[in-house]
DNA sequence: TCCTTATTGAAAATCTTTTTCAATAAGGAT
DNA sequence: ATCCTTATTGAAAAAGATTTTCAATAAGGA
């Protein structure tokens, strides 16, 4: 089911701005701030109000097409997300993000924590920072 | 080394407002918003400017005495943190937070992810939500 | 092509966080 | 105990981020 259908299903419409915002997010593999999304849209020839960016992101999050990414400082970006449960690892150098699921490792970890803490775990937020393979190579060249 | 010493070490001072803010955080085991911290301080008889709350939190984070907690909505709270590396699990019912480290489970998980993604992992953000033992009991009573 | 109604954009409102600067208070020196 | 230096505070203002309002526009079914 594509986005068009997802929207129509709920009486919503696939509009120009919504398409453009999706394209901006698709063309970048990294978390973007609402401001940045607006800029990129402008650069590619579509003037979109910042208000619309906010509204669209909210919508896309509901549709599970986009996720919020948290920085240590609290400021957060938005990134396209494929369906299903997974997490993001973000490169400190180039900013690109990669999805991973690490499914069984996480399940084991959560089981262990449930035993240790006696909490019933309902949801988790896991986000990694590191250096991607490409940027590791560059680092080597510099030396 | 207590907070007094930590501060003096850097030419900083342990002031009334800083003490009060620490007390507020100590007396609650859950993440609080800056606003809420100010309110609690008022309630216990100390009028502190919101500006001071922000500044103090920033300082306490540098001193590793406090951590930021991220909500799904991006709005974040601040919570007291004991030294060392660990994470927080937050109860959805009562809001209380518990620290855990789950050290080896996490190390294994990160190793696995490094192998899978070829990223070099530098840091991670892990935060859990669930129901604490006490609130699980209450749930049973209701039934 | 028309019509209904979801959507957009501009401006204003709201909320959060940071900066500025004069007044205050911590804590070492006397 | 008192003085002095300077870190810290609070009030107001600035800056930034996000949301609301409302009239104008445009999607998509009839």
PDB file of N, CA and C in Angstrom, chain A residues 22-84:
ATOM      1  N   UNK A  22       7.997  14.456   1.110  1.00  0.00           N
ATOM      2  CA  UNK A  22       8.424  13.058   1.034  1.00  0.00           C
ATOM      3  C   UNK A  22       9.678  12.924   0.171  1.00  0.00           C
ATOM      4  N   UNK A  23       9.672  13.632  -0.954  1.00  0.00           N
ATOM      5  CA  UNK A  23      10.831  13.542  -1.842  1.00  0.00           C
ATOM      6  C   UNK A  23      12.100  14.056  -1.173  1.00  0.00           C
ATOM      7  N   UNK A  24      11.958  15.156  -0.462  1.00  0.00           N
ATOM      8  CA  UNK A  24      13.121  15.696   0.248  1.00  0.00           C
ATOM      9  C   UNK A  24      13.659  14.652   1.218  1.00  0.00           C
ATOM     10  N   UNK A  25      12.755  14.054   1.967  1.00  0.00           N
ATOM     11  CA  UNK A  25      13.191  13.065   2.948  1.00  0.00           C
ATOM     12  C   UNK A  25      13.793  11.841   2.264  1.00  0.00           C
ATOM     13  N   UNK A  26      13.193  11.456   1.132  1.00  0.00           N
ATOM     14  CA  UNK A  26      13.705  10.287   0.423  1.00  0.00           C
ATOM     15  C   UNK A  26      15.101  10.531  -0.140  1.00  0.00           C
ATOM     16  N   UNK A  27      15.316  11.757  -0.582  1.00  0.00           N
ATOM     17  CA  UNK A  27      16.585  12.044  -1.253  1.00  0.00           C
ATOM     18  C   UNK A  27      17.738  12.216  -0.267  1.00  0.00           C
ATOM     19  N   UNK A  28      17.423  12.236   1.023  1.00  0.00           N
ATOM     20  CA  UNK A  28      18.478  12.345   2.024  1.00  0.00           C
ATOM     21  C   UNK A  28      18.358  11.191   2.977  1.00  0.00           C
ATOM     22  N   UNK A  29      19.447  10.587   3.304  1.00  0.00           N
ATOM     23  CA  UNK A  29      19.378   9.465   4.243  1.00  0.00           C
ATOM     24  C   UNK A  29      19.612   9.917   5.661  1.00  0.00           C
ATOM     25  N   UNK A  30      19.390  11.206   5.941  1.00  0.00           N
ATOM     26  CA  UNK A  30      19.735  11.649   7.292  1.00  0.00           C
ATOM     27  C   UNK A  30      18.609  12.462   7.921  1.00  0.00           C
ATOM     28  N   UNK A  31      18.647  12.563   9.228  1.00  0.00           N
ATOM     29  CA  UNK A  31      17.583  13.296   9.910  1.00  0.00           C
ATOM     30  C   UNK A  31      17.653  14.773   9.548  1.00  0.00           C
ATOM     31  N   UNK A  32      16.537  15.361   9.243  1.00  0.00           N
ATOM     32  CA  UNK A  32      16.491  16.778   8.884  1.00  0.00           C
ATOM     33  C   UNK A  32      15.581  17.540   9.834  1.00  0.00           C
ATOM     34  N   UNK A  33      15.952  18.776  10.096  1.00  0.00           N
ATOM     35  CA  UNK A  33      15.097  19.659  10.869  1.00  0.00           C
ATOM     36  C   UNK A  33      14.009  20.217   9.956  1.00  0.00           C
ATOM     37  N   UNK A  34      12.861  20.575  10.536  1.00  0.00           N
ATOM     38  CA  UNK A  34      11.783  21.163   9.740  1.00  0.00           C
ATOM     39  C   UNK A  34      12.290  22.311   8.870  1.00  0.00           C
ATOM     40  N   UNK A  35      13.054  23.196   9.432  1.00  0.00           N
ATOM     41  CA  UNK A  35      13.648  24.300   8.679  1.00  0.00           C
ATOM     42  C   UNK A  35      14.401  23.810   7.449  1.00  0.00           C
ATOM     43  N   UNK A  36      15.243  22.813   7.672  1.00  0.00           N
ATOM     44  CA  UNK A  36      16.064  22.291   6.583  1.00  0.00           C
ATOM     45  C   UNK A  36      15.201  21.694   5.494  1.00  0.00           C
ATOM     46  N   UNK A  37      14.163  21.013   5.899  1.00  0.00           N
ATOM     47  CA  UNK A  37      13.258  20.417   4.919  1.00  0.00           C
ATOM     48  C   UNK A  37      12.656  21.522   4.054  1.00  0.00           C
ATOM     49  N   UNK A  38      12.254  22.600   4.702  1.00  0.00           N
ATOM     50  CA  UNK A  38      11.690  23.720   3.951  1.00  0.00           C
ATOM     51  C   UNK A  38      12.708  24.264   2.948  1.00  0.00           C
ATOM     52  N   UNK A  39      13.941  24.477   3.415  1.00  0.00           N
ATOM     53  CA  UNK A  39      15.008  24.972   2.534  1.00  0.00           C
ATOM     54  C   UNK A  39      15.200  24.080   1.315  1.00  0.00           C
ATOM     55  N   UNK A  40      15.343  22.784   1.573  1.00  0.00           N
ATOM     56  CA  UNK A  40      15.570  21.843   0.473  1.00  0.00           C
ATOM     57  C   UNK A  40      14.423  21.903  -0.528  1.00  0.00           C
ATOM     58  N   UNK A  41      13.218  22.029  -0.006  1.00  0.00           N
ATOM     59  CA  UNK A  41      12.063  22.119  -0.892  1.00  0.00           C
ATOM     60  C   UNK A  41      12.204  23.360  -1.770  1.00  0.00           C
ATOM     61  N   UNK A  42      12.560  24.478  -1.175  1.00  0.00           N
ATOM     62  CA  UNK A  42      12.769  25.703  -1.938  1.00  0.00           C
ATOM     63  C   UNK A  42      13.807  25.487  -3.018  1.00  0.00           C
ATOM     64  N   UNK A  43      14.938  24.914  -2.609  1.00  0.00           N
ATOM     65  CA  UNK A  43      16.039  24.689  -3.545  1.00  0.00           C
ATOM     66  C   UNK A  43      15.588  23.879  -4.757  1.00  0.00           C
ATOM     67  N   UNK A  44      14.687  22.950  -4.501  1.00  0.00           N
ATOM     68  CA  UNK A  44      14.230  22.140  -5.630  1.00  0.00           C
ATOM     69  C   UNK A  44      12.998  22.759  -6.287  1.00  0.00           C
ATOM     70  N   UNK A  45      12.755  24.026  -5.964  1.00  0.00           N
ATOM     71  CA  UNK A  45      11.749  24.768  -6.715  1.00  0.00           C
ATOM     72  C   UNK A  45      10.348  24.813  -6.145  1.00  0.00           C
ATOM     73  N   UNK A  46      10.149  24.282  -4.940  1.00  0.00           N
ATOM     74  CA  UNK A  46       8.802  24.318  -4.357  1.00  0.00           C
ATOM     75  C   UNK A  46       8.792  25.148  -3.084  1.00  0.00           C
ATOM     76  N   UNK A  47       8.056  26.217  -3.114  1.00  0.00           N
ATOM     77  CA  UNK A  47       7.960  27.037  -1.907  1.00  0.00           C
ATOM     78  C   UNK A  47       6.864  26.493  -1.008  1.00  0.00           C
ATOM     79  N   UNK A  48       7.293  26.037   0.143  1.00  0.00           N
ATOM     80  CA  UNK A  48       6.351  25.446   1.087  1.00  0.00           C
ATOM     81  C   UNK A  48       6.468  26.180   2.410  1.00  0.00           C
ATOM     82  N   UNK A  49       5.353  26.432   3.016  1.00  0.00           N
ATOM     83  CA  UNK A  49       5.378  27.125   4.295  1.00  0.00           C
ATOM     84  C   UNK A  49       5.924  26.201   5.381  1.00  0.00           C
ATOM     85  N   UNK A  50       6.620  26.818   6.316  1.00  0.00           N
ATOM     86  CA  UNK A  50       7.157  26.040   7.429  1.00  0.00           C
ATOM     87  C   UNK A  50       6.020  25.392   8.218  1.00  0.00           C
ATOM     88  N   UNK A  51       4.929  26.116   8.294  1.00  0.00           N
ATOM     89  CA  UNK A  51       3.758  25.570   8.988  1.00  0.00           C
ATOM     90  C   UNK A  51       3.343  24.243   8.361  1.00  0.00           C
ATOM     91  N   UNK A  52       3.356  24.217   7.060  1.00  0.00           N
ATOM     92  CA  UNK A  52       2.964  22.995   6.362  1.00  0.00           C
ATOM     93  C   UNK A  52       3.960  21.873   6.626  1.00  0.00           C
ATOM     94  N   UNK A  53       5.227  22.235   6.720  1.00  0.00           N
ATOM     95  CA  UNK A  53       6.229  21.219   7.029  1.00  0.00           C
ATOM     96  C   UNK A  53       5.908  20.576   8.373  1.00  0.00           C
ATOM     97  N   UNK A  54       5.640  21.382   9.362  1.00  0.00           N
ATOM     98  CA  UNK A  54       5.309  20.845  10.680  1.00  0.00           C
ATOM     99  C   UNK A  54       4.081  19.951  10.612  1.00  0.00           C
ATOM    100  N   UNK A  55       3.050  20.455   9.949  1.00  0.00           N
ATOM    101  CA  UNK A  55       1.814  19.679   9.881  1.00  0.00           C
ATOM    102  C   UNK A  55       2.028  18.366   9.148  1.00  0.00           C
ATOM    103  N   UNK A  56       2.799  18.429   8.090  1.00  0.00           N
ATOM    104  CA  UNK A  56       3.018  17.214   7.302  1.00  0.00           C
ATOM    105  C   UNK A  56       3.840  16.195   8.076  1.00  0.00           C
ATOM    106  N   UNK A  57       4.838  16.671   8.796  1.00  0.00           N
ATOM    107  CA  UNK A  57       5.651  15.742   9.572  1.00  0.00           C
ATOM    108  C   UNK A  57       4.801  15.029  10.617  1.00  0.00           C
ATOM    109  N   UNK A  58       3.950  15.784  11.245  1.00  0.00           N
ATOM    110  CA  UNK A  58       3.064  15.195  12.251  1.00  0.00           C
ATOM    111  C   UNK A  58       2.236  14.086  11.605  1.00  0.00           C
ATOM    112  N   UNK A  59       1.723  14.393  10.436  1.00  0.00           N
ATOM    113  CA  UNK A  59       0.918  13.424   9.708  1.00  0.00           C
ATOM    114  C   UNK A  59       1.725  12.187   9.333  1.00  0.00           C
ATOM    115  N   UNK A  60       2.918  12.414   8.820  1.00  0.00           N
ATOM    116  CA  UNK A  60       3.748  11.301   8.375  1.00  0.00           C
ATOM    117  C   UNK A  60       4.174  10.418   9.545  1.00  0.00           C
ATOM    118  N   UNK A  61       4.314  11.018  10.698  1.00  0.00           N
ATOM    119  CA  UNK A  61       4.640  10.222  11.880  1.00  0.00           C
ATOM    120  C   UNK A  61       3.463   9.328  12.237  1.00  0.00           C
ATOM    121  N   UNK A  62       2.266   9.879  12.164  1.00  0.00           N
ATOM    122  CA  UNK A  62       1.077   9.066  12.442  1.00  0.00           C
ATOM    123  C   UNK A  62       0.984   7.891  11.476  1.00  0.00           C
ATOM    124  N   UNK A  63       1.348   8.158  10.247  1.00  0.00           N
ATOM    125  CA  UNK A  63       1.288   7.105   9.224  1.00  0.00           C
ATOM    126  C   UNK A  63       2.477   6.159   9.313  1.00  0.00           C
ATOM    127  N   UNK A  64       3.343   6.398  10.271  1.00  0.00           N
ATOM    128  CA  UNK A  64       4.534   5.566  10.497  1.00  0.00           C
ATOM    129  C   UNK A  64       5.515   5.622   9.331  1.00  0.00           C
ATOM    130  N   UNK A  65       5.459   6.685   8.577  1.00  0.00           N
ATOM    131  CA  UNK A  65       6.386   6.820   7.457  1.00  0.00           C
ATOM    132  C   UNK A  65       7.629   7.584   7.872  1.00  0.00           C
ATOM    133  N   UNK A  66       7.547   8.277   8.968  1.00  0.00           N
ATOM    134  CA  UNK A  66       8.647   9.128   9.423  1.00  0.00           C
ATOM    135  C   UNK A  66       8.839   8.924  10.914  1.00  0.00           C
ATOM    136  N   UNK A  67      10.092   9.078  11.335  1.00  0.00           N
ATOM    137  CA  UNK A  67      10.392   9.006  12.763  1.00  0.00           C
ATOM    138  C   UNK A  67      11.150  10.231  13.229  1.00  0.00           C
ATOM    139  N   UNK A  68      11.003  10.477  14.502  1.00  0.00           N
ATOM    140  CA  UNK A  68      11.732  11.548  15.152  1.00  0.00           C
ATOM    141  C   UNK A  68      13.066  11.005  15.640  1.00  0.00           C
ATOM    142  N   UNK A  69      14.118  11.787  15.449  1.00  0.00           N
ATOM    143  CA  UNK A  69      15.428  11.395  15.948  1.00  0.00           C
ATOM    144  C   UNK A  69      15.873  12.402  16.995  1.00  0.00           C
ATOM    145  N   UNK A  70      16.342  11.899  18.123  1.00  0.00           N
ATOM    146  CA  UNK A  70      16.723  12.784  19.222  1.00  0.00           C
ATOM    147  C   UNK A  70      18.213  13.027  19.248  1.00  0.00           C
ATOM    148  N   UNK A  71      18.603  14.280  19.319  1.00  0.00           N
ATOM    149  CA  UNK A  71      20.009  14.599  19.578  1.00  0.00           C
ATOM    150  C   UNK A  71      20.217  14.655  21.078  1.00  0.00           C
ATOM    151  N   UNK A  72      21.480  14.678  21.526  1.00  0.00           N
ATOM    152  CA  UNK A  72      21.717  14.740  22.977  1.00  0.00           C
ATOM    153  C   UNK A  72      21.186  16.063  23.519  1.00  0.00           C
ATOM    154  N   UNK A  73      21.215  17.065  22.675  1.00  0.00           N
ATOM    155  CA  UNK A  73      20.781  18.387  23.089  1.00  0.00           C
ATOM    156  C   UNK A  73      19.265  18.530  23.091  1.00  0.00           C
ATOM    157  N   UNK A  74      18.591  17.474  22.631  1.00  0.00           N
ATOM    158  CA  UNK A  74      17.135  17.540  22.654  1.00  0.00           C
ATOM    159  C   UNK A  74      16.557  17.971  21.318  1.00  0.00           C
ATOM    160  N   UNK A  75      17.330  18.730  20.565  1.00  0.00           N
ATOM    161  CA  UNK A  75      16.841  19.143  19.256  1.00  0.00           C
ATOM    162  C   UNK A  75      16.693  17.925  18.379  1.00  0.00           C
ATOM    163  N   UNK A  76      15.588  17.808  17.670  1.00  0.00           N
ATOM    164  CA  UNK A  76      15.392  16.573  16.943  1.00  0.00           C
ATOM    165  C   UNK A  76      15.123  16.765  15.462  1.00  0.00           C
ATOM    166  N   UNK A  77      15.490  15.757  14.729  1.00  0.00           N
ATOM    167  CA  UNK A  77      15.294  15.750  13.298  1.00  0.00           C
ATOM    168  C   UNK A  77      14.278  14.689  12.908  1.00  0.00           C
ATOM    169  N   UNK A  78      13.910  14.700  11.654  1.00  0.00           N
ATOM    170  CA  UNK A  78      12.931  13.750  11.170  1.00  0.00           C
ATOM    171  C   UNK A  78      13.544  12.948  10.035  1.00  0.00           C
ATOM    172  N   UNK A  79      13.280  11.675  10.030  1.00  0.00           N
ATOM    173  CA  UNK A  79      13.882  10.805   9.035  1.00  0.00           C
ATOM    174  C   UNK A  79      12.844   9.815   8.513  1.00  0.00           C
ATOM    175  N   UNK A  80      12.991   9.471   7.266  1.00  0.00           N
ATOM    176  CA  UNK A  80      12.097   8.490   6.666  1.00  0.00           C
ATOM    177  C   UNK A  80      12.326   7.142   7.327  1.00  0.00           C
ATOM    178  N   UNK A  81      11.277   6.399   7.468  1.00  0.00           N
ATOM    179  CA  UNK A  81      11.398   5.131   8.156  1.00  0.00           C
ATOM    180  C   UNK A  81      10.636   4.062   7.392  1.00  0.00           C
ATOM    181  N   UNK A  82      11.290   2.947   7.177  1.00  0.00           N
ATOM    182  CA  UNK A  82      10.566   1.863   6.521  1.00  0.00           C
ATOM    183  C   UNK A  82       9.673   1.182   7.551  1.00  0.00           C
ATOM    184  N   UNK A  83       8.648   0.477   7.079  1.00  0.00           N
ATOM    185  CA  UNK A  83       7.716  -0.115   8.032  1.00  0.00           C
ATOM    186  C   UNK A  83       8.388  -1.182   8.890  1.00  0.00           C
ATOM    187  N   UNK A  84       7.830  -1.476  10.018  1.00  0.00           N
ATOM    188  CA  UNK A  84       8.371  -2.494  10.906  1.00  0.00           C
ATOM    189  C   UNK A  84       9.201  -1.871  12.012  1.00  0.00           C
TER     190      UNK A  84
END
